[in-house]
Tab-separated table of C-alpha atoms in Angstrom:
chain	number	residue	atom	x	y	z
A	170	MET	CA	19.917	-30.434	-3.066
A	171	SER	CA	18.933	-26.799	-3.339
A	172	SER	CA	18.949	-24.732	-0.161
A	173	ILE	CA	16.038	-22.704	-1.602
A	174	ILE	CA	12.872	-24.544	-0.649
A	175	VAL	CA	10.719	-23.281	-3.540
A	176	ASN	CA	13.352	-24.718	-5.882
A	177	GLN	CA	13.255	-27.982	-3.937
A	178	ILE	CA	9.568	-28.524	-4.744
A	179	LEU	CA	10.299	-27.691	-8.399
A	180	SER	CA	13.122	-30.219	-8.424
A	181	ARG	CA	10.775	-32.793	-6.920
A	182	ASN	CA	8.407	-32.220	-9.869
A	183	ILE	CA	11.006	-31.696	-12.574
A	184	ASN	CA	9.591	-34.482	-14.739
A	185	ILE	CA	6.458	-32.440	-15.491
A	186	LEU	CA	8.457	-29.349	-16.473
A	187	GLU	CA	9.647	-30.329	-19.947
A	188	ALA	CA	9.407	-27.415	-22.381
A	189	GLN	CA	11.001	-25.952	-25.494
A	190	THR	CA	10.894	-22.276	-24.505
A	191	PRO	CA	10.436	-22.077	-20.705
A	192	LEU	CA	10.408	-18.779	-18.846
A	193	PHE	CA	11.421	-18.697	-15.170
A	194	ILE	CA	10.337	-15.577	-13.304
A	195	ASN	CA	12.140	-14.476	-10.129
A	196	LEU	CA	13.616	-17.894	-9.459
A	197	LYS	CA	17.027	-17.848	-7.815
A	198	ASN	CA	19.925	-19.472	-9.638
A	199	ASP	CA	21.032	-22.634	-7.862
A	200	VAL	CA	21.433	-26.367	-8.462
A	201	PHE	CA	17.823	-26.705	-9.661
A	202	ILE	CA	18.548	-24.483	-12.668
A	203	GLN	CA	21.508	-26.632	-13.707
A	204	GLU	CA	19.512	-29.786	-13.002
A	205	TYR	CA	16.802	-28.501	-15.342
A	206	ILE	CA	19.301	-27.648	-18.089
A	207	ASN	CA	20.916	-31.085	-17.796
A	208	LEU	CA	17.584	-32.907	-18.036
A	209	TYR	CA	16.222	-30.729	-20.852
A	210	PRO	CA	19.258	-29.631	-22.898
A	211	GLN	CA	17.010	-28.687	-25.837
A	212	ALA	CA	15.195	-26.039	-23.800
A	213	GLU	CA	15.770	-22.384	-24.703
A	214	LEU	CA	15.624	-21.156	-21.125
A	215	SER	CA	14.796	-17.521	-20.338
A	216	CYS	CA	15.125	-16.178	-16.792
A	217	TYR	CA	13.516	-12.864	-15.873
A	218	ASN	CA	14.359	-11.326	-12.500
A	219	ILE	CA	13.342	-7.946	-11.120
A	220	ASN	CA	16.005	-8.297	-8.409
A	221	PHE	CA	19.389	-7.131	-9.726
A	222	GLU	CA	21.367	-9.452	-7.440
A	223	GLU	CA	19.432	-12.499	-8.624
A	224	TYR	CA	19.781	-11.356	-12.248
A	225	CYS	CA	23.566	-11.055	-11.851
A	226	ASP	CA	23.761	-14.552	-10.365
A	227	TYR	CA	22.814	-15.953	-13.797
A	228	GLN	CA	25.691	-14.176	-15.534
A	229	SER	CA	28.010	-17.189	-15.610
A	230	ASN	CA	25.362	-19.558	-16.970
A	231	LYS	CA	25.688	-19.384	-20.742
A	232	LYS	CA	22.646	-21.632	-21.244
A	233	VAL	CA	20.313	-18.967	-19.857
A	234	GLN	CA	19.017	-15.863	-21.611
A	235	ARG	CA	18.572	-13.443	-18.718
A	236	PHE	CA	16.493	-10.280	-18.349
A	237	PHE	CA	16.413	-7.444	-15.804
A	238	THR	CA	13.759	-4.873	-16.615
A	239	ALA	CA	10.451	-3.512	-15.353
A	240	HIS	CA	8.667	-4.636	-18.520
A	241	TYR	CA	9.474	-8.058	-19.973
A	242	GLN	CA	9.049	-8.086	-23.739
A	243	THR	CA	9.882	-10.840	-26.195
A	244	GLU	CA	8.989	-12.207	-29.599
A	245	LYS	CA	9.003	-15.759	-28.216
A	246	LYS	CA	5.983	-17.808	-27.297
A	247	HIS	CA	6.738	-19.567	-24.020
A	248	ASP	CA	5.247	-23.036	-23.580
A	249	LEU	CA	5.961	-23.050	-19.824
A	250	VAL	CA	6.165	-20.229	-17.287
A	251	ILE	CA	7.268	-20.755	-13.676
A	252	ILE	CA	6.710	-17.874	-11.268
A	253	ALA	CA	7.988	-17.509	-7.712
A	254	PHE	CA	5.034	-16.174	-5.713
A	255	PRO	CA	5.879	-12.558	-4.775
A	256	LYS	CA	5.311	-10.685	-1.534
A	257	SER	CA	2.894	-8.336	-3.310
A	258	LYS	CA	-0.305	-9.830	-4.687
A	259	ALA	CA	-0.684	-6.868	-7.058
A	260	GLU	CA	2.774	-7.624	-8.428
A	261	LEU	CA	1.688	-11.162	-9.324
A	262	ASN	CA	-1.216	-9.920	-11.458
A	263	PHE	CA	1.076	-7.306	-12.974
A	264	THR	CA	3.473	-10.108	-13.957
A	265	LEU	CA	0.749	-12.347	-15.349
A	266	SER	CA	-0.643	-9.521	-17.462
A	267	MET	CA	2.828	-8.587	-18.651
A	268	ILE	CA	3.629	-12.073	-19.972
A	269	ALA	CA	0.262	-12.664	-21.680
A	270	HIS	CA	1.661	-11.577	-25.058
A	271	ALA	CA	4.320	-14.294	-24.804
A	272	THR	CA	1.970	-17.219	-24.087
A	273	ASP	CA	-0.923	-19.069	-25.713
A	274	GLU	CA	-3.780	-21.300	-24.577
A	275	ASN	CA	-1.434	-24.286	-24.220
A	276	THR	CA	1.082	-22.568	-21.979
A	277	ASN	CA	1.216	-24.017	-18.487
A	278	ILE	CA	1.640	-21.411	-15.755
A	279	ILE	CA	3.238	-22.795	-12.608
A	280	VAL	CA	3.217	-20.680	-9.456
A	281	VAL	CA	5.279	-21.858	-6.510
A	282	GLY	CA	5.801	-20.354	-3.096
A	283	GLU	CA	6.204	-20.884	0.605
A	284	ASN	CA	3.061	-21.306	2.688
A	285	LYS	CA	3.946	-18.202	4.717
A	286	SER	CA	4.077	-16.122	1.510
A	287	GLY	CA	0.294	-16.228	1.179
A	288	ILE	CA	0.255	-18.585	-1.795
A	289	LYS	CA	-2.764	-20.414	-0.355
A	290	THR	CA	-4.838	-17.441	-1.540
A	291	LEU	CA	-3.678	-17.833	-5.141
A	292	ASN	CA	-7.095	-18.731	-6.577
A	293	LYS	CA	-8.711	-15.685	-5.014
A	294	VAL	CA	-5.866	-13.307	-5.894
A	295	THR	CA	-5.739	-14.367	-9.549
A	296	GLU	CA	-9.449	-14.911	-10.244
A	297	LYS	CA	-9.256	-12.458	-13.172
A	298	THR	CA	-5.917	-13.594	-14.585
A	299	LEU	CA	-5.671	-17.390	-14.166
A	300	ILE	CA	-8.041	-20.224	-15.094
A	301	ASN	CA	-7.990	-23.954	-14.263
A	302	CYS	CA	-5.833	-23.178	-11.244
A	303	SER	CA	-5.224	-26.288	-9.148
A	304	LYS	CA	-2.816	-27.413	-6.455
A	305	TYR	CA	-0.435	-29.992	-7.916
A	306	ASP	CA	1.923	-30.606	-5.017
A	307	SER	CA	2.558	-29.558	-1.438
A	308	ALA	CA	5.874	-30.262	0.261
A	309	ARG	CA	8.624	-28.615	2.298
A	310	HIS	CA	6.208	-25.929	3.505
A	311	CYS	CA	5.570	-24.932	-0.127
A	312	ILE	CA	2.758	-25.303	-2.634
A	313	LEU	CA	2.989	-25.739	-6.403
A	314	PHE	CA	-0.002	-24.683	-8.493
A	315	VAL	CA	-0.621	-25.337	-12.195
A	316	ALA	CA	-2.895	-23.048	-14.241
A	317	GLN	CA	-3.384	-21.295	-17.570
A	318	LEU	CA	-3.723	-17.607	-18.300
A	319	SER	CA	-7.192	-16.213	-18.814
A	320	LYS	CA	-7.959	-15.243	-22.405
A	321	SER	CA	-9.701	-12.076	-21.195
A	322	ILE	CA	-6.539	-10.329	-19.948
A	323	ALA	CA	-6.349	-6.846	-21.461
A	324	PRO	CA	-3.281	-5.844	-23.510
A	325	PHE	CA	-0.479	-4.810	-21.175
A	326	THR	CA	0.549	-1.156	-20.893
A	327	LEU	CA	3.046	-0.224	-18.185
A	328	ASP	CA	1.443	3.164	-17.533
A	329	ASP	CA	-1.815	1.466	-16.492
A	330	TRP	CA	-0.116	-0.092	-13.466
A	331	TYR	CA	1.195	2.978	-11.647
A	332	ASP	CA	-0.392	4.161	-8.428
A	333	TYR	CA	-0.148	7.923	-7.912
A	334	TYR	CA	-0.227	10.097	-4.820
A	335	SER	CA	1.086	13.454	-3.595
A	336	VAL	CA	3.345	14.351	-0.686
A	337	ASP	CA	3.199	17.822	0.876
A	338	ILE	CA	5.648	18.484	3.704
A	339	ALA	CA	6.521	21.945	4.996
A	340	GLY	CA	5.342	23.575	1.773
A	341	THR	CA	7.267	21.278	-0.559
A	342	GLN	CA	4.968	19.135	-2.685
A	343	ILE	CA	5.940	16.222	-4.884
A	344	LYS	CA	4.000	13.757	-6.998
A	345	VAL	CA	4.820	10.062	-6.633
A	346	ALA	CA	4.308	7.163	-9.063
A	347	ALA	CA	4.823	3.569	-7.941
A	348	LEU	CA	4.450	0.208	-9.653
A	349	PRO	CA	3.093	-2.861	-7.810
A	350	GLY	CA	5.341	-4.229	-5.085
A	351	VAL	CA	7.440	-1.085	-4.749
A	352	PHE	CA	7.998	0.167	-1.196
A	353	SER	CA	5.407	2.803	-0.238
A	354	GLN	CA	3.358	2.020	-3.337
A	355	ASN	CA	0.109	3.342	-1.918
A	356	GLY	CA	1.315	6.217	0.235
A	357	LEU	CA	4.188	7.695	2.202
A	358	ASP	CA	5.600	5.329	4.815
A	359	LYS	CA	6.107	6.491	8.389
A	360	GLY	CA	9.930	6.373	8.375
A	361	THR	CA	10.286	8.468	5.218
A	362	LYS	CA	7.680	10.954	6.489
A	363	ILE	CA	9.616	11.451	9.733
A	364	LEU	CA	12.860	11.884	7.797
A	365	LEU	CA	11.437	14.486	5.396
A	366	GLU	CA	9.725	16.415	8.189
A	367	ASN	CA	13.014	16.613	10.100
A	368	LEU	CA	15.502	16.732	7.262
A	369	PRO	CA	18.852	18.236	8.259
A	370	ASN	CA	20.595	20.743	6.010
A	371	ILE	CA	21.553	19.175	2.671
A	372	LYS	CA	24.813	20.496	1.256
A	373	PRO	CA	25.186	21.208	-2.479
A	374	GLY	CA	26.851	18.577	-4.609
A	375	ASP	CA	26.218	14.976	-5.572
A	376	MET	CA	23.645	13.101	-3.506
A	377	LEU	CA	22.958	9.358	-3.509
A	378	ASP	CA	19.546	8.000	-2.462
A	379	PHE	CA	20.339	4.408	-1.456
A	380	GLY	CA	17.361	2.039	-1.823
A	381	CYS	CA	15.374	4.753	-3.566
A	382	GLY	CA	12.063	2.866	-3.899
A	383	ALA	CA	9.676	5.128	-5.818
A	384	GLY	CA	12.099	8.062	-5.618
A	385	VAL	CA	10.297	9.962	-2.856
A	386	ILE	CA	13.342	11.133	-0.864
A	387	ALA	CA	15.399	12.172	-3.885
A	388	SER	CA	12.480	14.006	-5.499
A	389	PHE	CA	11.666	15.880	-2.288
A	390	ILE	CA	15.287	16.985	-1.945
A	391	GLY	CA	15.440	17.843	-5.650
A	392	LYS	CA	12.456	20.180	-5.284
A	393	LYS	CA	13.678	21.695	-2.020
A	394	HIS	CA	17.363	21.951	-3.019
A	395	PRO	CA	17.577	22.337	-6.819
A	396	GLU	CA	21.353	22.778	-6.626
A	397	VAL	CA	21.759	19.125	-5.551
A	398	LYS	CA	22.633	16.546	-8.230
A	399	LEU	CA	20.401	13.507	-7.767
A	400	ASN	CA	21.583	9.898	-7.950
A	401	LEU	CA	19.171	7.061	-7.136
A	402	LEU	CA	20.029	3.411	-6.532
A	403	ASP	CA	17.889	0.337	-5.971
A	404	VAL	CA	18.113	-3.425	-6.438
A	405	ASN	CA	14.567	-3.681	-7.808
A	406	ALA	CA	13.702	-3.003	-11.462
A	407	LEU	CA	10.149	-1.889	-10.632
A	408	ALA	CA	11.487	0.590	-8.077
A	409	LEU	CA	13.938	2.050	-10.589
A	410	GLU	CA	11.212	2.481	-13.192
A	411	SER	CA	8.988	4.101	-10.563
A	412	SER	CA	11.770	6.517	-9.591
A	413	ILE	CA	12.253	7.539	-13.215
A	414	LYS	CA	8.522	8.238	-13.462
A	415	THR	CA	8.454	10.163	-10.171
A	416	LEU	CA	11.377	12.352	-11.212
A	417	ALA	CA	9.643	13.138	-14.511
A	418	LEU	CA	6.370	14.022	-12.756
A	419	ASN	CA	8.291	16.609	-10.719
A	420	ASN	CA	10.294	18.010	-13.660
A	421	LEU	CA	13.505	16.667	-12.142
A	422	THR	CA	16.419	14.760	-13.629
A	423	GLY	CA	18.715	12.259	-11.992
A	424	ASN	CA	20.983	9.286	-12.515
A	425	VAL	CA	18.893	6.190	-11.717
A	426	PHE	CA	20.767	2.886	-11.644
A	427	ALA	CA	20.664	-0.699	-10.403
A	428	SER	CA	23.034	-1.992	-7.772
A	429	ASN	CA	23.177	-4.830	-5.277
A	430	SER	CA	24.092	-2.755	-2.238
A	431	LEU	CA	27.248	-0.976	-3.485
A	432	SER	CA	28.130	-3.443	-6.261
A	433	ASP	CA	27.674	-0.946	-9.112
A	434	VAL	CA	28.480	2.325	-7.353
A	435	LYS	CA	31.401	4.020	-9.155
A	436	ASN	CA	31.403	7.664	-8.020
A	437	LYS	CA	31.864	9.632	-4.816
A	438	TYR	CA	29.150	11.675	-3.144
A	439	ASP	CA	28.733	14.684	-0.875
A	440	VAL	CA	25.527	13.379	0.701
A	441	VAL	CA	24.204	9.839	1.022
A	442	ILE	CA	20.668	9.485	2.321
A	443	SER	CA	18.499	6.435	2.854
A	444	ASN	CA	15.509	4.795	4.434
A	445	PRO	CA	17.332	1.504	3.958
A	446	PRO	CA	15.437	-1.642	3.007
A	447	PHE	CA	15.577	-4.738	5.161
A	448	HIS	CA	13.303	-7.115	3.270
A	449	GLN	CA	14.042	-9.364	0.313
A	450	GLY	CA	10.765	-10.862	-0.859
A	451	ILE	CA	9.014	-12.315	2.182
A	452	THR	CA	12.191	-12.640	4.271
A	453	THR	CA	13.889	-10.142	6.566
A	454	ASP	CA	17.444	-9.454	5.414
A	455	TYR	CA	19.680	-6.739	6.841
A	456	SER	CA	22.801	-7.779	4.937
A	457	ALA	CA	22.493	-5.353	1.999
A	458	THR	CA	22.146	-2.370	4.349
A	459	GLU	CA	24.966	-3.570	6.578
A	460	ARG	CA	27.242	-3.964	3.529
A	461	PHE	CA	26.215	-0.471	2.442
A	462	LEU	CA	27.114	1.064	5.809
A	463	GLU	CA	30.365	-0.893	6.052
A	464	GLY	CA	31.480	0.062	2.545
A	465	ILE	CA	30.070	3.532	1.857
A	466	LYS	CA	33.048	5.445	3.274
A	467	GLY	CA	35.056	4.699	0.131
A	468	TYR	CA	32.405	6.475	-1.938
A	469	LEU	CA	32.303	9.692	0.085
A	470	HIS	CA	34.049	12.990	-0.506
A	471	ASN	CA	35.750	14.515	2.523
A	472	ASN	CA	33.230	15.945	4.999
A	473	ALA	CA	30.386	14.138	3.252
A	474	ASP	CA	27.223	13.409	5.244
A	475	VAL	CA	25.473	10.069	5.614
A	476	ILE	CA	21.871	10.425	6.792
A	477	ILE	CA	19.586	7.468	7.414
A	478	VAL	CA	16.244	6.828	9.057
A	479	ALA	CA	15.615	3.353	10.417
A	480	ASN	CA	13.536	1.432	12.918
A	481	SER	CA	15.041	2.265	16.282
A	482	PHE	CA	15.617	-1.397	17.167
A	483	LEU	CA	18.024	-1.885	14.241
A	484	LYS	CA	21.687	-1.804	15.300
A	485	TYR	CA	23.004	0.464	12.567
A	486	GLU	CA	24.500	3.152	14.796
A	487	PRO	CA	27.569	1.150	15.940
A	488	ILE	CA	28.290	0.120	12.343
A	489	MET	CA	28.178	3.766	11.214
A	490	GLN	CA	30.272	4.864	14.176
A	491	LYS	CA	32.940	2.258	13.432
A	492	THR	CA	33.120	2.399	9.644
A	493	ILE	CA	32.204	5.990	8.681
A	494	GLY	CA	32.703	8.431	11.544
A	495	ARG	CA	31.137	10.095	14.536
A	496	THR	CA	27.400	9.409	14.443
A	497	ASN	CA	24.672	11.559	15.976
A	498	ARG	CA	21.054	10.718	16.698
A	499	LEU	CA	19.110	13.671	15.356
A	500	LEU	CA	15.675	12.448	16.383
A	501	SER	CA	13.832	9.403	17.735
A	502	GLN	CA	10.103	9.395	17.062
A	503	GLN	CA	7.343	6.790	16.686
A	504	GLY	CA	9.812	3.905	16.664
A	505	PHE	CA	12.187	5.476	14.115
A	506	THR	CA	15.544	7.188	14.559
A	507	ILE	CA	17.360	9.574	12.220
A	508	TYR	CA	21.154	9.202	12.245
A	509	GLN	CA	23.713	11.554	10.728
A	510	CYS	CA	27.425	10.999	10.464
A	511	LYS	CA	30.257	12.732	8.659
A	512	LYS	CA	33.292	11.183	7.011
């Protein structure tokens, strides 16, 4: 049995999931996926994930056509769509609008999620995007809804979904663009604000923004220190697309790429900076940041700096001290601490 409870409720209802061209959105690859393929070998299964780690997990499954992108596009018409309920309600409507071109009036839309995710509010959240939305099953602290897409959904254009705002700190102003669900979508978060207001000296050379989100930190440094070469990494496709947009708004260029922690990092850097993420969907998960801190030393030039801001209760300092080098607390303020260490 799957260890992922949203997949357990899907497995429990697998007999209603027969389809020719199903699309699974942000479902994790586990025994349910293989169970589905075995029961419906005729199905041309497409799996779209905005999380790079989850996308990579499908790599060995040759029966799955997989996608990792901010904007899913296809010539297919899907007769079934299954969506894992996201942390961000705006992201769900973004996703439903995005797939409208690939569905018709007969396409069943199944949304599944844990009770604690907020899925009980599905009818209210999707009142403009879903019709005939009804609870089909409830089990294992999850709910499975069945619905159809509204015919009144406007044609999807990615640019319509960005939220914009400006950041002005110590005379350096940047413009920010963020898609639904991206960290700090609606405004600058407290940790990043504290970091930028108290930013230590940034040396020239190659800089990596780990967990870049909408590209706020890298863009601020790019405006303030134009001699720095910007590199931005995130696990989330919507974050990467937002960072590209933010860089363009500020007339900056940078290397923006996907990576699961350090999985796809190839180069060495003079500065690594981060307000590291510790959430995956609705769950708290420190593992990606801990792997980053434990492994980053191999991607640093000599005398490189690692600068992070994090909630003060997080135990990152001893990891940095042990695996990178002497670590200093530059500032503790409003529940956040800025750490700096040198290789």
